[in-house]
Short mmCIF file of N, CA and C in Angstrom, two decimals:
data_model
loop_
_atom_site.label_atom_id
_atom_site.label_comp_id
_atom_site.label_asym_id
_atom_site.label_seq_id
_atom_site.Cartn_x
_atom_site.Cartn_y
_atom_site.Cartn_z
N UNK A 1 24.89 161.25 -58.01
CA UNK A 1 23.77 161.09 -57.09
C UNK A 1 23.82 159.70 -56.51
N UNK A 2 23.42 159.55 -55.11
CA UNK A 2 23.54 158.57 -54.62
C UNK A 2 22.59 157.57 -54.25
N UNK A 3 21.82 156.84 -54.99
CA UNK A 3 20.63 156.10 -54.99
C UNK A 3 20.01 154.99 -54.35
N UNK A 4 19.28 155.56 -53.27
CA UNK A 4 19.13 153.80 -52.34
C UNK A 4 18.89 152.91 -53.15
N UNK A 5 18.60 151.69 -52.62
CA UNK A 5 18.26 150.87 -53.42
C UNK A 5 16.90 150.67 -53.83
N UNK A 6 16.08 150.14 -54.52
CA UNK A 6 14.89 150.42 -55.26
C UNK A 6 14.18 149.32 -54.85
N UNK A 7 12.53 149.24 -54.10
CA UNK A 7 12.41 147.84 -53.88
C UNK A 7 11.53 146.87 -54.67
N UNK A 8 11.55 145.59 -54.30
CA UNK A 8 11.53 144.67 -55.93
C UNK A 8 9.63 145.23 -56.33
N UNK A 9 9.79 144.61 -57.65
CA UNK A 9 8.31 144.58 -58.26
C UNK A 9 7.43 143.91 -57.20
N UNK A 10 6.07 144.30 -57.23
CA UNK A 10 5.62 143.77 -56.87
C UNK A 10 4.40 143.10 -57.87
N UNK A 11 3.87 141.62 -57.64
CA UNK A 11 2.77 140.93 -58.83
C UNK A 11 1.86 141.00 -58.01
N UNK A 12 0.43 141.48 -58.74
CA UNK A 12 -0.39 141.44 -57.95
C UNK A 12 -2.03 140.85 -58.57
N UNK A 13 -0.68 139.98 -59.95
CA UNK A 13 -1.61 138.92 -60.28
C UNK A 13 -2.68 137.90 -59.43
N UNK A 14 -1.97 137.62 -58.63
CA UNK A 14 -2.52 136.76 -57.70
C UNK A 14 -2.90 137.19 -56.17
N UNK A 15 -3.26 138.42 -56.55
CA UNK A 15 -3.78 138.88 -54.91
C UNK A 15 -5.02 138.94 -54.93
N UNK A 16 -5.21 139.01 -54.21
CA UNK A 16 -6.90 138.98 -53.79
C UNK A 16 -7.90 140.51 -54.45
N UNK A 17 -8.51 140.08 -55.23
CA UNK A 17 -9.02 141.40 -56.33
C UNK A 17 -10.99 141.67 -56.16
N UNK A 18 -11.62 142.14 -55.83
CA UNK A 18 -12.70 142.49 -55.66
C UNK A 18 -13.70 142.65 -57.01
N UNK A 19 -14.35 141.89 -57.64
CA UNK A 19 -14.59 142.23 -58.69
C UNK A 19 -16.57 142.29 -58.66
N UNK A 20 -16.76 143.61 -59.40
CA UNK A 20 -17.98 143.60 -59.64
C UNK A 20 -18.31 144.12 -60.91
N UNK A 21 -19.55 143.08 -61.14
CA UNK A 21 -19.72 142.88 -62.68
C UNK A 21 -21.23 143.14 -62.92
N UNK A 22 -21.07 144.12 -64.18
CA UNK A 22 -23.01 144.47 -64.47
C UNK A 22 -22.82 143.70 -65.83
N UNK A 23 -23.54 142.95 -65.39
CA UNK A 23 -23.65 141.72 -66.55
C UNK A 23 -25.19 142.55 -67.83
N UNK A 24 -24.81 142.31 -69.09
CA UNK A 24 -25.75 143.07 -70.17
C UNK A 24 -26.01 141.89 -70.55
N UNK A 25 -27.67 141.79 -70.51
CA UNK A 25 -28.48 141.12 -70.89
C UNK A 25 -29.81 141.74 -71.63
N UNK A 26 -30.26 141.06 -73.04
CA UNK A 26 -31.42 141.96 -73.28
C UNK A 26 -32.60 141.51 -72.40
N UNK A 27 -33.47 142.52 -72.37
CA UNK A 27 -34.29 142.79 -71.50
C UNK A 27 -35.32 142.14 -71.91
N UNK A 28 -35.77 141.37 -73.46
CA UNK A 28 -36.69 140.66 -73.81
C UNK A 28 -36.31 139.47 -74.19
N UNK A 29 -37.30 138.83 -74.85
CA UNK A 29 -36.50 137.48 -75.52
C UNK A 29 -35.92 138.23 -76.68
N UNK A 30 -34.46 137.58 -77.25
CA UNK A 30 -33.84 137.77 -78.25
C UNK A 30 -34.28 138.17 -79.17
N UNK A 31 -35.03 137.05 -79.92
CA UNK A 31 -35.01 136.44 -81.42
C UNK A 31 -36.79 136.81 -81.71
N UNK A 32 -37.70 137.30 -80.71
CA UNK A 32 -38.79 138.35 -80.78
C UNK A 32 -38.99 139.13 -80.65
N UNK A 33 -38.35 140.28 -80.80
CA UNK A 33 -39.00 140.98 -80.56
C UNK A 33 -38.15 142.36 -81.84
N UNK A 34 -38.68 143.52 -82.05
CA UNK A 34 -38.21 144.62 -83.17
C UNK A 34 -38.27 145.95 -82.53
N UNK A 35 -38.08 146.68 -83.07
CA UNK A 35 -37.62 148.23 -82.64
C UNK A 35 -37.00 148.47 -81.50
N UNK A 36 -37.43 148.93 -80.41
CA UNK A 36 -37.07 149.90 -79.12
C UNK A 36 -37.09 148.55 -78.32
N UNK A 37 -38.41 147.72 -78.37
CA UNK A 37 -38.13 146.62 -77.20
C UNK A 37 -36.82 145.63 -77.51
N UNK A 38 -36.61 145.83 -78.74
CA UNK A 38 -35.12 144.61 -79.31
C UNK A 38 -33.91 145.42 -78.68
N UNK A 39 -33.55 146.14 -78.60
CA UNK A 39 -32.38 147.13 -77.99
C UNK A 39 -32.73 147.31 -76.12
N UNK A 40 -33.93 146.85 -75.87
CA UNK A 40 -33.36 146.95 -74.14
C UNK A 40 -32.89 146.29 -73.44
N UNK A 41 -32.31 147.02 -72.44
CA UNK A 41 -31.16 146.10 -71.62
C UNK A 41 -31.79 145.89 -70.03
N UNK A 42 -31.24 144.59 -70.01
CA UNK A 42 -31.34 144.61 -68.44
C UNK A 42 -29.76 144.73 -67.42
N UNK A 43 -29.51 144.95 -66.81
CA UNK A 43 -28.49 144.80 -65.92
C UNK A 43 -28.19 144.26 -64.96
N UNK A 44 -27.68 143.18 -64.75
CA UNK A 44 -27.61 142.47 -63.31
C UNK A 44 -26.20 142.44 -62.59
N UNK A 45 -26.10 142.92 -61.63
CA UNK A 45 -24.89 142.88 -60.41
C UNK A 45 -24.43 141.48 -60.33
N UNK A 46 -23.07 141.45 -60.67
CA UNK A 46 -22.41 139.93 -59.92
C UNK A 46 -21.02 140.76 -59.46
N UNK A 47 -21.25 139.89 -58.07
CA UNK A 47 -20.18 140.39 -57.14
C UNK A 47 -19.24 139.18 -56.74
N UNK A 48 -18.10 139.48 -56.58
CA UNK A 48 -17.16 138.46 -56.20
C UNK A 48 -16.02 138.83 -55.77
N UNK A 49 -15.18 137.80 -55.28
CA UNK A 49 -14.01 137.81 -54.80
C UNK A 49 -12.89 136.55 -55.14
N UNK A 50 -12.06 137.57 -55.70
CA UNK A 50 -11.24 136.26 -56.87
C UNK A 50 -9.73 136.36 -56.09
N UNK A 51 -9.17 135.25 -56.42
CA UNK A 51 -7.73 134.94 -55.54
C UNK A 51 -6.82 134.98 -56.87
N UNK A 52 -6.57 136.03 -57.36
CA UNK A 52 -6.36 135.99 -58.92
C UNK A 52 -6.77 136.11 -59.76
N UNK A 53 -6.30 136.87 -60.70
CA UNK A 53 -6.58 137.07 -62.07
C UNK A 53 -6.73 135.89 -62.90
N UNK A 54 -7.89 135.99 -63.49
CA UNK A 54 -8.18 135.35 -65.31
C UNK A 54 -9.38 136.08 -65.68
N UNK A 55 -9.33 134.94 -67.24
CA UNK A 55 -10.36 135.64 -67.74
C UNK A 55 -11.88 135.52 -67.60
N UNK A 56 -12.77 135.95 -68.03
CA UNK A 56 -14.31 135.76 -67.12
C UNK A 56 -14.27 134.11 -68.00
N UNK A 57 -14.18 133.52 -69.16
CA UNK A 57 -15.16 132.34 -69.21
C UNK A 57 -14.36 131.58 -68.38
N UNK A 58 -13.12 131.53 -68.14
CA UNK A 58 -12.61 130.37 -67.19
C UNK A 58 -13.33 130.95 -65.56
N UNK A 59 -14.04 131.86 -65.38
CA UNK A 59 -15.11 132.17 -63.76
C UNK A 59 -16.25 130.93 -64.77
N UNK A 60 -16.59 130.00 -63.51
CA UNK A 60 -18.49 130.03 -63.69
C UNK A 60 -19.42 130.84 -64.23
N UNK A 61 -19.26 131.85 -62.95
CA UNK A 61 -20.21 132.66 -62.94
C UNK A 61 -20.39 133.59 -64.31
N UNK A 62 -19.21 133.84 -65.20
CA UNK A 62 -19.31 134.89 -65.92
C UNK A 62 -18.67 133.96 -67.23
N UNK A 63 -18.94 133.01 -67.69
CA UNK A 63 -18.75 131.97 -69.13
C UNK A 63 -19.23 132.64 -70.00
N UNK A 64 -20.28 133.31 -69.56
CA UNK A 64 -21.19 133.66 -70.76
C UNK A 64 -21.83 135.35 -70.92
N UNK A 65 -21.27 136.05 -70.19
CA UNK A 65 -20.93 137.80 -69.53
C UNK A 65 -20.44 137.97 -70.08
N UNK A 66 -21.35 139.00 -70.70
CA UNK A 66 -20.66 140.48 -71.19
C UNK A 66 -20.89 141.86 -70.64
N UNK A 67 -20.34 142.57 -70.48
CA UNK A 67 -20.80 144.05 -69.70
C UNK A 67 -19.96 144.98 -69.28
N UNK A 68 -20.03 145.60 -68.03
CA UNK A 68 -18.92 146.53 -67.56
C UNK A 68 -18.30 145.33 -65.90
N UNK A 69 -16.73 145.38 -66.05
CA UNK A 69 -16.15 144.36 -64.67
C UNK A 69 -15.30 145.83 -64.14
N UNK A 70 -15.37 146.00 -62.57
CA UNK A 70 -14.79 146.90 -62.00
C UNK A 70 -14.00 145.72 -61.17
N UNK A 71 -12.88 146.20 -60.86
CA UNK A 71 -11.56 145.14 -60.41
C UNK A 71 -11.41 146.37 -59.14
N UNK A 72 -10.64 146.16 -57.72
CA UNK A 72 -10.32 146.01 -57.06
C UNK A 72 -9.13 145.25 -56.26
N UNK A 73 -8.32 146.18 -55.89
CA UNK A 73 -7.46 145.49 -55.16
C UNK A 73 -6.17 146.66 -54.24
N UNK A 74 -5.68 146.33 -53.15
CA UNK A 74 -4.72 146.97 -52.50
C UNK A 74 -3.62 146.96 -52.46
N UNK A 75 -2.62 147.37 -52.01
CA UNK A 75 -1.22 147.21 -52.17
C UNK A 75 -0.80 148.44 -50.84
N UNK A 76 0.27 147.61 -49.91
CA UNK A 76 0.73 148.37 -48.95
C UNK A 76 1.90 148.75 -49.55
N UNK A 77 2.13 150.15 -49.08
CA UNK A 77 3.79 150.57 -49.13
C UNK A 77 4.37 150.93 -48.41
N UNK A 78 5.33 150.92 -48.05
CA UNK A 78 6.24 150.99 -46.57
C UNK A 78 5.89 152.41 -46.26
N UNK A 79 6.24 152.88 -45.22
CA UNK A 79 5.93 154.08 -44.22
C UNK A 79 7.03 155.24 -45.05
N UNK A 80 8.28 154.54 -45.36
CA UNK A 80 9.25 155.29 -45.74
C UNK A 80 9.00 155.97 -47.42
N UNK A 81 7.60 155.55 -47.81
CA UNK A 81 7.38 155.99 -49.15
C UNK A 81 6.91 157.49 -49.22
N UNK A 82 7.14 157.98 -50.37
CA UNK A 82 7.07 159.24 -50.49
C UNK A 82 6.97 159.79 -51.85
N UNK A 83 6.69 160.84 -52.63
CA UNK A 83 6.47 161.63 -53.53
C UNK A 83 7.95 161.56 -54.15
N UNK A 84 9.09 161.24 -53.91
CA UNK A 84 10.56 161.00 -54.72
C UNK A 84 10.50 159.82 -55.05
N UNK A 85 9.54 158.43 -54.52
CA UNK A 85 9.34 157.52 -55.14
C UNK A 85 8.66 157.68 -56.40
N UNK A 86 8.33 157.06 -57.63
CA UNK A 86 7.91 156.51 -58.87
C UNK A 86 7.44 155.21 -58.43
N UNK A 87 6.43 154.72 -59.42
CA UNK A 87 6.04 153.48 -59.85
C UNK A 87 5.54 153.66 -61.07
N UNK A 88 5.19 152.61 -61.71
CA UNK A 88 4.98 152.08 -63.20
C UNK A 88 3.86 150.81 -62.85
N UNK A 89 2.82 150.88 -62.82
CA UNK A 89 2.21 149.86 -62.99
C UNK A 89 1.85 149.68 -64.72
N UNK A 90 2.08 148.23 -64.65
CA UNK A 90 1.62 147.19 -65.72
C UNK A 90 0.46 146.42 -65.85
N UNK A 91 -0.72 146.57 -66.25
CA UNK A 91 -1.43 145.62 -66.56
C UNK A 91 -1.94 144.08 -66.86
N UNK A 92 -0.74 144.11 -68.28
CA UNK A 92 -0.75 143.18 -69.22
C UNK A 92 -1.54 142.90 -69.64
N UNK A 93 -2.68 141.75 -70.10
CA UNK A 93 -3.74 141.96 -71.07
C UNK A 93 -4.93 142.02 -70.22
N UNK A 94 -5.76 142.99 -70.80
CA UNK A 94 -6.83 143.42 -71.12
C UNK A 94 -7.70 143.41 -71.70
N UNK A 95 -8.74 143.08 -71.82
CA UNK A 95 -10.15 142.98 -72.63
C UNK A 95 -11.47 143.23 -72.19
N UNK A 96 -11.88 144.49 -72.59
CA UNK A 96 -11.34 145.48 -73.88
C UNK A 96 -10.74 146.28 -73.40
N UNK A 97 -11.74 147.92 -73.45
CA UNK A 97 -11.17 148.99 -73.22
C UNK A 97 -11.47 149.09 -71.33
N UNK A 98 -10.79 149.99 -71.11
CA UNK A 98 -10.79 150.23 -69.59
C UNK A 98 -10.15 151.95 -69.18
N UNK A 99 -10.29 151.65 -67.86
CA UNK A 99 -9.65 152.60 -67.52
C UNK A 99 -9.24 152.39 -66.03
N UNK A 100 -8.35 153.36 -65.21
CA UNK A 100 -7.38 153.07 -63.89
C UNK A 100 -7.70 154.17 -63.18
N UNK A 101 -8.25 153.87 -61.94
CA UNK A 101 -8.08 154.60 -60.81
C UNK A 101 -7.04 154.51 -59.75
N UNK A 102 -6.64 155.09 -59.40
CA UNK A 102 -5.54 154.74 -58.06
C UNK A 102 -5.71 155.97 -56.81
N UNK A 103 -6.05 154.91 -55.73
CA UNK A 103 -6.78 156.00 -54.35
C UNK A 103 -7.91 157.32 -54.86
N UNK A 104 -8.56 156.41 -55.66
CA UNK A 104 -10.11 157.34 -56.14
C UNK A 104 -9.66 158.41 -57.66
N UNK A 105 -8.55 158.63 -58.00
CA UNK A 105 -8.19 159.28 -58.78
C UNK A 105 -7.93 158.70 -60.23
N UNK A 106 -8.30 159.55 -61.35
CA UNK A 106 -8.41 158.92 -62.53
C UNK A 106 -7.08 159.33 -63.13
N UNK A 107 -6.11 157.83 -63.22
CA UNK A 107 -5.03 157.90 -64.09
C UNK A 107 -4.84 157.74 -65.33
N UNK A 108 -4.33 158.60 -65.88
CA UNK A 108 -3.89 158.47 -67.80
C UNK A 108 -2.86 157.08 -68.04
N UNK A 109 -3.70 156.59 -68.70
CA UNK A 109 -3.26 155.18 -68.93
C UNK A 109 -3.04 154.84 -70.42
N UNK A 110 -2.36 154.33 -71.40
CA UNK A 110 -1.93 153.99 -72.53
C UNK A 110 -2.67 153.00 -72.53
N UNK A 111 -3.46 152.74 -73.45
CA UNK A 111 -4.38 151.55 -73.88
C UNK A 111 -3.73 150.25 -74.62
N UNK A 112 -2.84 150.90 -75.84
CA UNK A 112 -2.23 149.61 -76.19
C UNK A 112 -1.20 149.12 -75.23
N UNK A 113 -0.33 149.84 -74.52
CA UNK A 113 1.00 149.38 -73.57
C UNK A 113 0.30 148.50 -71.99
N UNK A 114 -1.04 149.09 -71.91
CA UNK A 114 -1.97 148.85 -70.50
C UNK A 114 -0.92 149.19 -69.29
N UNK A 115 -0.17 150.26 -69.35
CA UNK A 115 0.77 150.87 -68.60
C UNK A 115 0.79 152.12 -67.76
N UNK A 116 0.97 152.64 -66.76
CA UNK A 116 1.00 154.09 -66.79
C UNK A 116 2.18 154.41 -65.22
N UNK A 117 2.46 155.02 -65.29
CA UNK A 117 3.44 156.21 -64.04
C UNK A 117 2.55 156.62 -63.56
N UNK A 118 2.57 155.77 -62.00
CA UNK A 118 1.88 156.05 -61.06
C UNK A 118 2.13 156.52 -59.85
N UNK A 119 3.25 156.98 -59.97
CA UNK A 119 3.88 157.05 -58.37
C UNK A 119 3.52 158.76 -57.97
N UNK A 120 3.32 158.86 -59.11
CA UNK A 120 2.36 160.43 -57.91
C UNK A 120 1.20 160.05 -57.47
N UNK A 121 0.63 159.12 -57.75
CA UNK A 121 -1.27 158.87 -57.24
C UNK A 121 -0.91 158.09 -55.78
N UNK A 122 0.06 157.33 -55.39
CA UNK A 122 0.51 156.46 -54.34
C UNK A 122 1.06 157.33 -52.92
N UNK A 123 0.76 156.40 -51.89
CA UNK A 123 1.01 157.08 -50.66
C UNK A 123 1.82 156.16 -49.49
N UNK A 124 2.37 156.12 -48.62
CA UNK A 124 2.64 155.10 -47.58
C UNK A 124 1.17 154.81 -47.08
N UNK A 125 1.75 153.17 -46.58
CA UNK A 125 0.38 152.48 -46.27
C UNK A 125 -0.73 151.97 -47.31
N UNK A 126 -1.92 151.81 -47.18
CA UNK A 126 -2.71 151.30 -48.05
C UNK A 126 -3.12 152.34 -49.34
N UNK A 127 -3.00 151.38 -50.46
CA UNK A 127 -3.20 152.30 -51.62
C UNK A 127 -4.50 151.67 -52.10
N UNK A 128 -5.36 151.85 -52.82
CA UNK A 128 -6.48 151.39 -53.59
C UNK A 128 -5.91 151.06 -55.21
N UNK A 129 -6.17 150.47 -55.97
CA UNK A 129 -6.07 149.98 -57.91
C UNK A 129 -7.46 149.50 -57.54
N UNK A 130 -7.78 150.40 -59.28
CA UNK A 130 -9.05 150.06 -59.49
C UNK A 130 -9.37 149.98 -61.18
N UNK A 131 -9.34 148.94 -61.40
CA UNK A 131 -9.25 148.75 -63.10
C UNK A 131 -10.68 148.46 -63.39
N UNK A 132 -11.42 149.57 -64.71
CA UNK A 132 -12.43 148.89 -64.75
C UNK A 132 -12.65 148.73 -66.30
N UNK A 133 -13.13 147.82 -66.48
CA UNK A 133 -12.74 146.87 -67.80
C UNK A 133 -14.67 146.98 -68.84
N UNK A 134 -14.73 147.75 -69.96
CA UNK A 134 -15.79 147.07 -71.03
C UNK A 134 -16.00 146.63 -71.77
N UNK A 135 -16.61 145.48 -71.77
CA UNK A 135 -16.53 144.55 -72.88
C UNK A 135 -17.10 144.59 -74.12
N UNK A 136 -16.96 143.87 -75.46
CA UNK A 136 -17.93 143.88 -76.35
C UNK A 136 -18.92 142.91 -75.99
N UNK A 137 -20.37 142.60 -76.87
CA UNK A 137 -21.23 142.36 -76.38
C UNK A 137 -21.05 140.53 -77.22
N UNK A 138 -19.85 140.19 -77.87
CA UNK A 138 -19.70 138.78 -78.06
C UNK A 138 -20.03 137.72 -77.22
N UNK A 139 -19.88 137.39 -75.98
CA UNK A 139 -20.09 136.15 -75.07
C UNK A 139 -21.25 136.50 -74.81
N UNK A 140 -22.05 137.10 -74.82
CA UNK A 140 -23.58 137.21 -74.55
C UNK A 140 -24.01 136.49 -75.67
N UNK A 141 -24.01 137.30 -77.02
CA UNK A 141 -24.15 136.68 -77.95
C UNK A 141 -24.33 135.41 -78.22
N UNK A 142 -22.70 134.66 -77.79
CA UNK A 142 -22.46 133.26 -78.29
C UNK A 142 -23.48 132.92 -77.17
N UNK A 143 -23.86 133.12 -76.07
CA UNK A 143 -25.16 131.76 -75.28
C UNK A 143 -26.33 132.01 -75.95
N UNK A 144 -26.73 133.51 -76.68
CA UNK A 144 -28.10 133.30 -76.99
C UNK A 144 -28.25 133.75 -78.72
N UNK A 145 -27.26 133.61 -79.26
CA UNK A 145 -27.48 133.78 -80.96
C UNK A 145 -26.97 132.78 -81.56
N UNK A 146 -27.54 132.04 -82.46
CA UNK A 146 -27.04 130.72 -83.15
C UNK A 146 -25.75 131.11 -84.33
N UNK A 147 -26.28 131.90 -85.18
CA UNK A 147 -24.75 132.51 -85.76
C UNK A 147 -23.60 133.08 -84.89
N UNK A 148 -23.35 134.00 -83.98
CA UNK A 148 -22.59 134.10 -83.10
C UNK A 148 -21.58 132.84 -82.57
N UNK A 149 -22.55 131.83 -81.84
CA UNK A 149 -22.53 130.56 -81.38
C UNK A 149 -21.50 129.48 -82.11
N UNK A 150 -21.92 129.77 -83.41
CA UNK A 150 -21.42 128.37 -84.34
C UNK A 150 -19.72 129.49 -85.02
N UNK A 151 -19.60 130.37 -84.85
CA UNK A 151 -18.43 130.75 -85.16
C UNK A 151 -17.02 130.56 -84.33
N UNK A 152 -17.97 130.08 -82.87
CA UNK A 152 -17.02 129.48 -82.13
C UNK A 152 -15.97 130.69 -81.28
N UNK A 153 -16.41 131.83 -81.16
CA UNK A 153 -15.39 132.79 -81.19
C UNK A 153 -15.63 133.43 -79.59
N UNK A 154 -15.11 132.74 -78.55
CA UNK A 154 -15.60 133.09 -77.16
C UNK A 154 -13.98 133.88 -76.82
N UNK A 155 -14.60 135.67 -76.11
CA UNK A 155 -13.28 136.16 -76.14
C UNK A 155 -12.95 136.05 -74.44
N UNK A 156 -11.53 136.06 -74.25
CA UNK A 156 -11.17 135.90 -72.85
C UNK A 156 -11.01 137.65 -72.10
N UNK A 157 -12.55 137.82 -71.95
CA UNK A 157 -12.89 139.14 -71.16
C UNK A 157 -12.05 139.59 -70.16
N UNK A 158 -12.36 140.23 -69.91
CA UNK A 158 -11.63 141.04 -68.14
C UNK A 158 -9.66 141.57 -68.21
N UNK A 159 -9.76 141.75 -66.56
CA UNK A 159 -8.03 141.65 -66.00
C UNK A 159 -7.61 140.92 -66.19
N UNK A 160 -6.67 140.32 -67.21
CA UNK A 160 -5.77 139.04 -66.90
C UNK A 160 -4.72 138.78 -66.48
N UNK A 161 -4.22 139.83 -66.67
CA UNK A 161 -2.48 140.03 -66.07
C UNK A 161 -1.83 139.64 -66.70
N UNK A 162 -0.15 139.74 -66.40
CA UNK A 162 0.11 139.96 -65.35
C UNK A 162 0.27 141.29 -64.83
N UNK A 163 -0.01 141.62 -63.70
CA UNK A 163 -0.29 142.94 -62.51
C UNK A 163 0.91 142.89 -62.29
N UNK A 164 2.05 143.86 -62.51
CA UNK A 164 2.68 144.20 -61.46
C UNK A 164 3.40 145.91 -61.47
N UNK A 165 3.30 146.03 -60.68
CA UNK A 165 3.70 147.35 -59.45
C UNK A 165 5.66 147.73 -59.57
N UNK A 166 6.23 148.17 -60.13
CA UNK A 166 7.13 148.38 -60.33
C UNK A 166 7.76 149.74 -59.53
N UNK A 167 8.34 149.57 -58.69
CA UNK A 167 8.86 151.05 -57.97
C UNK A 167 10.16 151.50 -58.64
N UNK A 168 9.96 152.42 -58.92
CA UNK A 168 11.37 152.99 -59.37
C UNK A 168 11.74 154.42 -58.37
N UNK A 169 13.16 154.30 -58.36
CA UNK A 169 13.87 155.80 -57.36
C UNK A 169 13.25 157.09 -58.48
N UNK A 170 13.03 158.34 -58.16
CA UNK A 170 13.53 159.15 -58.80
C UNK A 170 14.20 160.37 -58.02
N UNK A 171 15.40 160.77 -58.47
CA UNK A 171 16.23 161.09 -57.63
C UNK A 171 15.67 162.85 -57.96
N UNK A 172 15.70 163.65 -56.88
CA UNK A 172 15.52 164.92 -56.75
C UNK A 172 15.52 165.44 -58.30
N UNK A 173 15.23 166.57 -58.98
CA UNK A 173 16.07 167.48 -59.58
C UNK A 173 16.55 169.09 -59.16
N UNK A 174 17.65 168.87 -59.62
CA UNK A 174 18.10 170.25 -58.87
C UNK A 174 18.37 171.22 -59.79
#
């Protein structure tokens, strides 16, 4: 079989990523309150636009966020792409659990590898990735619980990458 050539990875660590974040906050003061009012939540929207991946405490805005982060971002593919193409997108680290959309569709993704074969969800022209990431409720914690706090244990939330987009040929089968 005679195999064009395959074109390079693409990183998309550092592209421009859309991120929106429902930040979990309790809904009362902490350290007063018992039963049903101690367990409510409030939710607040933070929206942004990041020129790259990291993790939320190195953002301002999110040092101290914990919650659900939905990620965003595009990737063009040449005109000449097609359904005999493959890709492999890579993640790399993650925190915590998540899951992958690609052009609105929910892809089966390996949690420990943060990997999956994507080249059936992909199209020529603009594609959509949409990683959305939940956290445990630790960095909340550490700003407003004193044991939490003094253990010192702030985790590096979100997408971190590295992102990249791997095309591979796959040649007919006959």
């Amino acid at each position: 079989t005679e195999v064009r050539s395959v074109p390079a990875p693409l990183d998309l660590t550092k592209a421009k990523w859309q991120l929106s974040v429902e930040d979990w906050q309790p809904a009362n003061p902490y350290d007063t309150t018992f039963g049903a009012a101690a367990a409510e939540t409030r939710k607040t929207q933070i929206e942004m636009t990041l020129d790259g991946l990291k993790a939320w405490p190195e953002i301002p805005q999110l040092q101290n966020v914990s919650g659900l982060g939905t990620y965003t971002t595009t990737v063009d593919l040449p005109a000449g792409w097609s359904s005999a193409n493959g890709a492999v997108l890579s993640l790399g680290e993650v925190f915590d659990t998540f899951t992958l959309t690609v052009n609105g569709q929910a892809v089966p993704i390996e949690q420990l590898a943060a990997a999956a074969d994507i080249g059936r969800y992909l199209k020529a022209g603009r594609n959509s990735i949409t990683v959305r990431v939940a956290t445990t409720l630790n960095n909340r914690l550490a700003k407003i619980d004193e044991g939490v706090r003094n253990r010192g244990l702030v985790q590096p939330y979100g997408l971190v990458g590295p992102v990249v987009l791997t095309p591979q040929i796959q040649p007919p089968v006959w």
